[in-house]
C-alpha atoms as an extended CHARMM CRD file, in Angstrom:
* protein
*
       100  EXT
         1         1  MET       CA             39.7220000000      -28.1960000000       27.0230000000  PROA      1               0.0000000000
         2         2  SER       CA             39.6160000000      -31.1370000000       24.8020000000  PROA      2               0.0000000000
         3         3  GLU       CA             39.4930000000      -31.1770000000       21.0520000000  PROA      3               0.0000000000
         4         4  LEU       CA             35.8370000000      -32.1800000000       21.1680000000  PROA      4               0.0000000000
         5         5  GLU       CA             34.9180000000      -29.1690000000       23.2880000000  PROA      5               0.0000000000
         6         6  VAL       CA             36.8250000000      -26.8020000000       20.9920000000  PROA      6               0.0000000000
         7         7  THR       CA             35.1670000000      -28.3210000000       17.9260000000  PROA      7               0.0000000000
         8         8  LEU       CA             31.7110000000      -28.0110000000       19.5130000000  PROA      8               0.0000000000
         9         9  MET       CA             32.4720000000      -24.4210000000       20.5290000000  PROA      9               0.0000000000
        10        10  ILE       CA             33.5540000000      -23.5400000000       16.9700000000  PROA      10              0.0000000000
        11        11  ILE       CA             30.4400000000      -25.2000000000       15.5620000000  PROA      11              0.0000000000
        12        12  GLY       CA             28.2490000000      -23.2890000000       18.0460000000  PROA      12              0.0000000000
        13        13  VAL       CA             29.8620000000      -19.9310000000       17.2870000000  PROA      13              0.0000000000
        14        14  SER       CA             29.7220000000      -20.5050000000       13.5330000000  PROA      14              0.0000000000
        15        15  GLY       CA             26.0790000000      -21.5980000000       13.8750000000  PROA      15              0.0000000000
        16        16  THR       CA             25.2750000000      -18.3750000000       15.7360000000  PROA      16              0.0000000000
        17        17  PHE       CA             27.0080000000      -16.2250000000       13.1280000000  PROA      17              0.0000000000
        18        18  SER       CA             25.3720000000      -18.1140000000       10.2680000000  PROA      18              0.0000000000
        19        19  SER       CA             21.9110000000      -17.6920000000       11.8130000000  PROA      19              0.0000000000
        20        20  ILE       CA             22.5620000000      -13.9510000000       12.1990000000  PROA      20              0.0000000000
        21        21  LEU       CA             23.7710000000      -13.7920000000        8.5930000000  PROA      21              0.0000000000
        22        22  PHE       CA             20.7420000000      -15.7100000000        7.2810000000  PROA      22              0.0000000000
        23        23  ALA       CA             18.3800000000      -13.4980000000        9.2860000000  PROA      23              0.0000000000
        24        24  TYR       CA             20.0150000000      -10.3770000000        7.8400000000  PROA      24              0.0000000000
        25        25  LEU       CA             19.8390000000      -11.7610000000        4.2850000000  PROA      25              0.0000000000
        26        26  ALA       CA             16.1750000000      -12.6960000000        4.7540000000  PROA      26              0.0000000000
        27        27  PHE       CA             15.4560000000       -9.2010000000        6.0600000000  PROA      27              0.0000000000
        28        28  ARG       CA             17.1490000000       -7.5910000000        3.0400000000  PROA      28              0.0000000000
        29        29  ARG       CA             15.2650000000       -9.8670000000        0.6660000000  PROA      29              0.0000000000
        30        30  ALA       CA             11.9270000000       -9.0460000000        2.2880000000  PROA      30              0.0000000000
        31        31  ASP       CA             12.7960000000       -5.3510000000        2.2750000000  PROA      31              0.0000000000
        32        32  ARG       CA             13.5500000000       -5.4900000000       -1.4480000000  PROA      32              0.0000000000
        33        33  ARG       CA             10.2510000000       -7.2410000000       -2.1120000000  PROA      33              0.0000000000
        34        34  GLU       CA              8.4050000000       -4.5800000000       -0.1410000000  PROA      34              0.0000000000
        35        35  ASP       CA             10.1640000000       -1.8510000000       -2.1070000000  PROA      35              0.0000000000
        36        36  LYS       CA              9.3430000000       -3.6230000000       -5.3570000000  PROA      36              0.0000000000
        37        37  ASN       CA              5.6770000000       -4.0060000000       -4.3940000000  PROA      37              0.0000000000
        38        38  ALA       CA              5.5050000000       -0.3910000000       -3.2210000000  PROA      38              0.0000000000
        39        39  GLY       CA              6.9960000000        0.7740000000       -6.5240000000  PROA      39              0.0000000000
        40        40  LYS       CA              4.5710000000       -1.4010000000       -8.4470000000  PROA      40              0.0000000000
        41        41  ASN       CA              1.6090000000       -0.0010000000       -6.5200000000  PROA      41              0.0000000000
        42        42  GLU       CA              2.8780000000        3.5380000000       -7.0190000000  PROA      42              0.0000000000
        43        43  GLY       CA              3.1860000000        2.9110000000      -10.7510000000  PROA      43              0.0000000000
        44        44  ILE       CA             -0.3620000000        1.5840000000      -10.8910000000  PROA      44              0.0000000000
        45        45  LEU       CA             -1.6510000000        4.6660000000       -9.0590000000  PROA      45              0.0000000000
        46        46  ILE       CA              0.2230000000        7.0200000000      -11.3780000000  PROA      46              0.0000000000
        47        47  SER       CA             -1.1470000000        5.1630000000      -14.3920000000  PROA      47              0.0000000000
        48        48  ASP       CA             -4.6890000000        5.3420000000      -13.0290000000  PROA      48              0.0000000000
        49        49  LEU       CA             -4.3250000000        9.0620000000      -12.3190000000  PROA      49              0.0000000000
        50        50  GLY       CA             -3.1250000000        9.6360000000      -15.8770000000  PROA      50              0.0000000000
        51        51  TYR       CA             -6.1390000000        7.7420000000      -17.2140000000  PROA      51              0.0000000000
        52        52  ILE       CA             -8.5160000000        9.7560000000      -15.0310000000  PROA      52              0.0000000000
        53        53  LYS       CA             -6.8720000000       13.0050000000      -16.1200000000  PROA      53              0.0000000000
        54        54  SER       CA             -7.1640000000       12.1640000000      -19.8160000000  PROA      54              0.0000000000
        55        55  SER       CA            -10.7900000000       11.1070000000      -19.3510000000  PROA      55              0.0000000000
        56        56  THR       CA            -11.5470000000       14.3720000000      -17.5590000000  PROA      56              0.0000000000
        57        57  GLU       CA             -9.9450000000       16.3720000000      -20.3630000000  PROA      57              0.0000000000
        58        58  ARG       CA            -12.0270000000       14.4750000000      -22.9380000000  PROA      58              0.0000000000
        59        59  ILE       CA            -15.1920000000       15.1940000000      -20.9730000000  PROA      59              0.0000000000
        60        60  GLU       CA            -14.2740000000       18.8850000000      -20.6910000000  PROA      60              0.0000000000
        61        61  LYS       CA            -13.7790000000       19.1010000000      -24.4650000000  PROA      61              0.0000000000
        62        62  ARG       CA            -17.1690000000       17.4950000000      -25.0520000000  PROA      62              0.0000000000
        63        63  MET       CA            -18.7850000000       19.8960000000      -22.5930000000  PROA      63              0.0000000000
        64        64  ASP       CA            -17.1930000000       22.8600000000      -24.3900000000  PROA      64              0.0000000000
        65        65  LYS       CA            -18.6260000000       21.6140000000      -27.6870000000  PROA      65              0.0000000000
        66        66  LEU       CA            -22.0490000000       21.1880000000      -26.0800000000  PROA      66              0.0000000000
        67        67  ASP       CA            -21.8620000000       24.6730000000      -24.5570000000  PROA      67              0.0000000000
        68        68  ASN       CA            -21.0680000000       26.1410000000      -27.9670000000  PROA      68              0.0000000000
        69        69  GLY       CA            -23.9470000000       24.1940000000      -29.4930000000  PROA      69              0.0000000000
        70        70  PHE       CA            -26.3820000000       25.3530000000      -26.8140000000  PROA      70              0.0000000000
        71        71  SER       CA            -25.1860000000       28.9300000000      -27.1930000000  PROA      71              0.0000000000
        72        72  ASP       CA            -25.8170000000       28.7770000000      -30.9410000000  PROA      72              0.0000000000
        73        73  LEU       CA            -29.1960000000       27.1780000000      -30.3280000000  PROA      73              0.0000000000
        74        74  ASN       CA            -30.1350000000       29.8810000000      -27.8030000000  PROA      74              0.0000000000
        75        75  THR       CA            -29.2070000000       32.5680000000      -30.3130000000  PROA      75              0.0000000000
        76        76  ARG       CA            -31.2940000000       30.9190000000      -33.0150000000  PROA      76              0.0000000000
        77        77  VAL       CA            -34.2900000000       30.5140000000      -30.6940000000  PROA      77              0.0000000000
        78        78  ALA       CA            -34.0690000000       34.1670000000      -29.6350000000  PROA      78              0.0000000000
        79        79  ILE       CA            -34.0370000000       35.2320000000      -33.3010000000  PROA      79              0.0000000000
        80        80  LEU       CA            -37.0320000000       32.9930000000      -34.0240000000  PROA      80              0.0000000000
        81        81  GLU       CA            -38.9440000000       34.3950000000      -31.0550000000  PROA      81              0.0000000000
        82        82  SER       CA            -38.3620000000       37.9470000000      -32.2110000000  PROA      82              0.0000000000
        83        83  ASP       CA            -39.4290000000       36.9960000000      -35.7580000000  PROA      83              0.0000000000
        84        84  VAL       CA            -42.5990000000       35.3810000000      -34.4130000000  PROA      84              0.0000000000
        85        85  LYS       CA            -43.4020000000       38.5080000000      -32.3940000000  PROA      85              0.0000000000
        86        86  ASN       CA            -42.8610000000       40.6640000000      -35.4650000000  PROA      86              0.0000000000
        87        87  LEU       CA            -45.1070000000       38.3960000000      -37.5240000000  PROA      87              0.0000000000
        88        88  SER       CA            -47.8240000000       38.4060000000      -34.8870000000  PROA      88              0.0000000000
        89        89  LYS       CA            -47.7120000000       42.2250000000      -34.7780000000  PROA      89              0.0000000000
        90        90  ARG       CA            -48.1160000000       42.3840000000      -38.5510000000  PROA      90              0.0000000000
        91        91  HSD       CA            -51.0680000000       40.0100000000      -38.6510000000  PROA      91              0.0000000000
        92        92  SER       CA            -52.9460000000       41.3760000000      -35.6200000000  PROA      92              0.0000000000
        93        93  PRO       CA            -54.5770000000       44.3460000000      -37.4430000000  PROA      93              0.0000000000
        94        94  ALA       CA            -55.5860000000       42.1270000000      -40.3240000000  PROA      94              0.0000000000
        95        95  LYS       CA            -57.4950000000       39.7890000000      -38.0290000000  PROA      95              0.0000000000
        96        96  GLU       CA            -59.2970000000       42.7070000000      -36.3830000000  PROA      96              0.0000000000
        97        97  THR       CA            -60.4660000000       44.1230000000      -39.7000000000  PROA      97              0.0000000000
        98        98  ARG       CA            -61.9250000000       40.8140000000      -40.7950000000  PROA      98              0.0000000000
        99        99  ASN       CA            -63.9150000000       40.4110000000      -37.5990000000  PROA      99              0.0000000000
       100       100  ILE       CA            -65.6240000000       43.7670000000      -38.0350000000  PROA      100             0.0000000000
């Protein structure tokens, strides 16, 4: 073997190893980017879920207030209806006596 053949063989072997090394480094870099993007997406989802949860809790509080208001209103209407019935019972005989 001549010096030229040995030099070309060393260059070929080092080229092969360097291409393997560069491929491995590129793979690791891409893998890190994927992990970073996956973490970013996961963070966005968690943030969105937190926002939805807080919005749902706000809506539930408003509904509780409305339920209490409607309950109070129902009670007041029931009292008014009973008062109106009592008033109509009181005035019914008076109307009959006037018509006679």
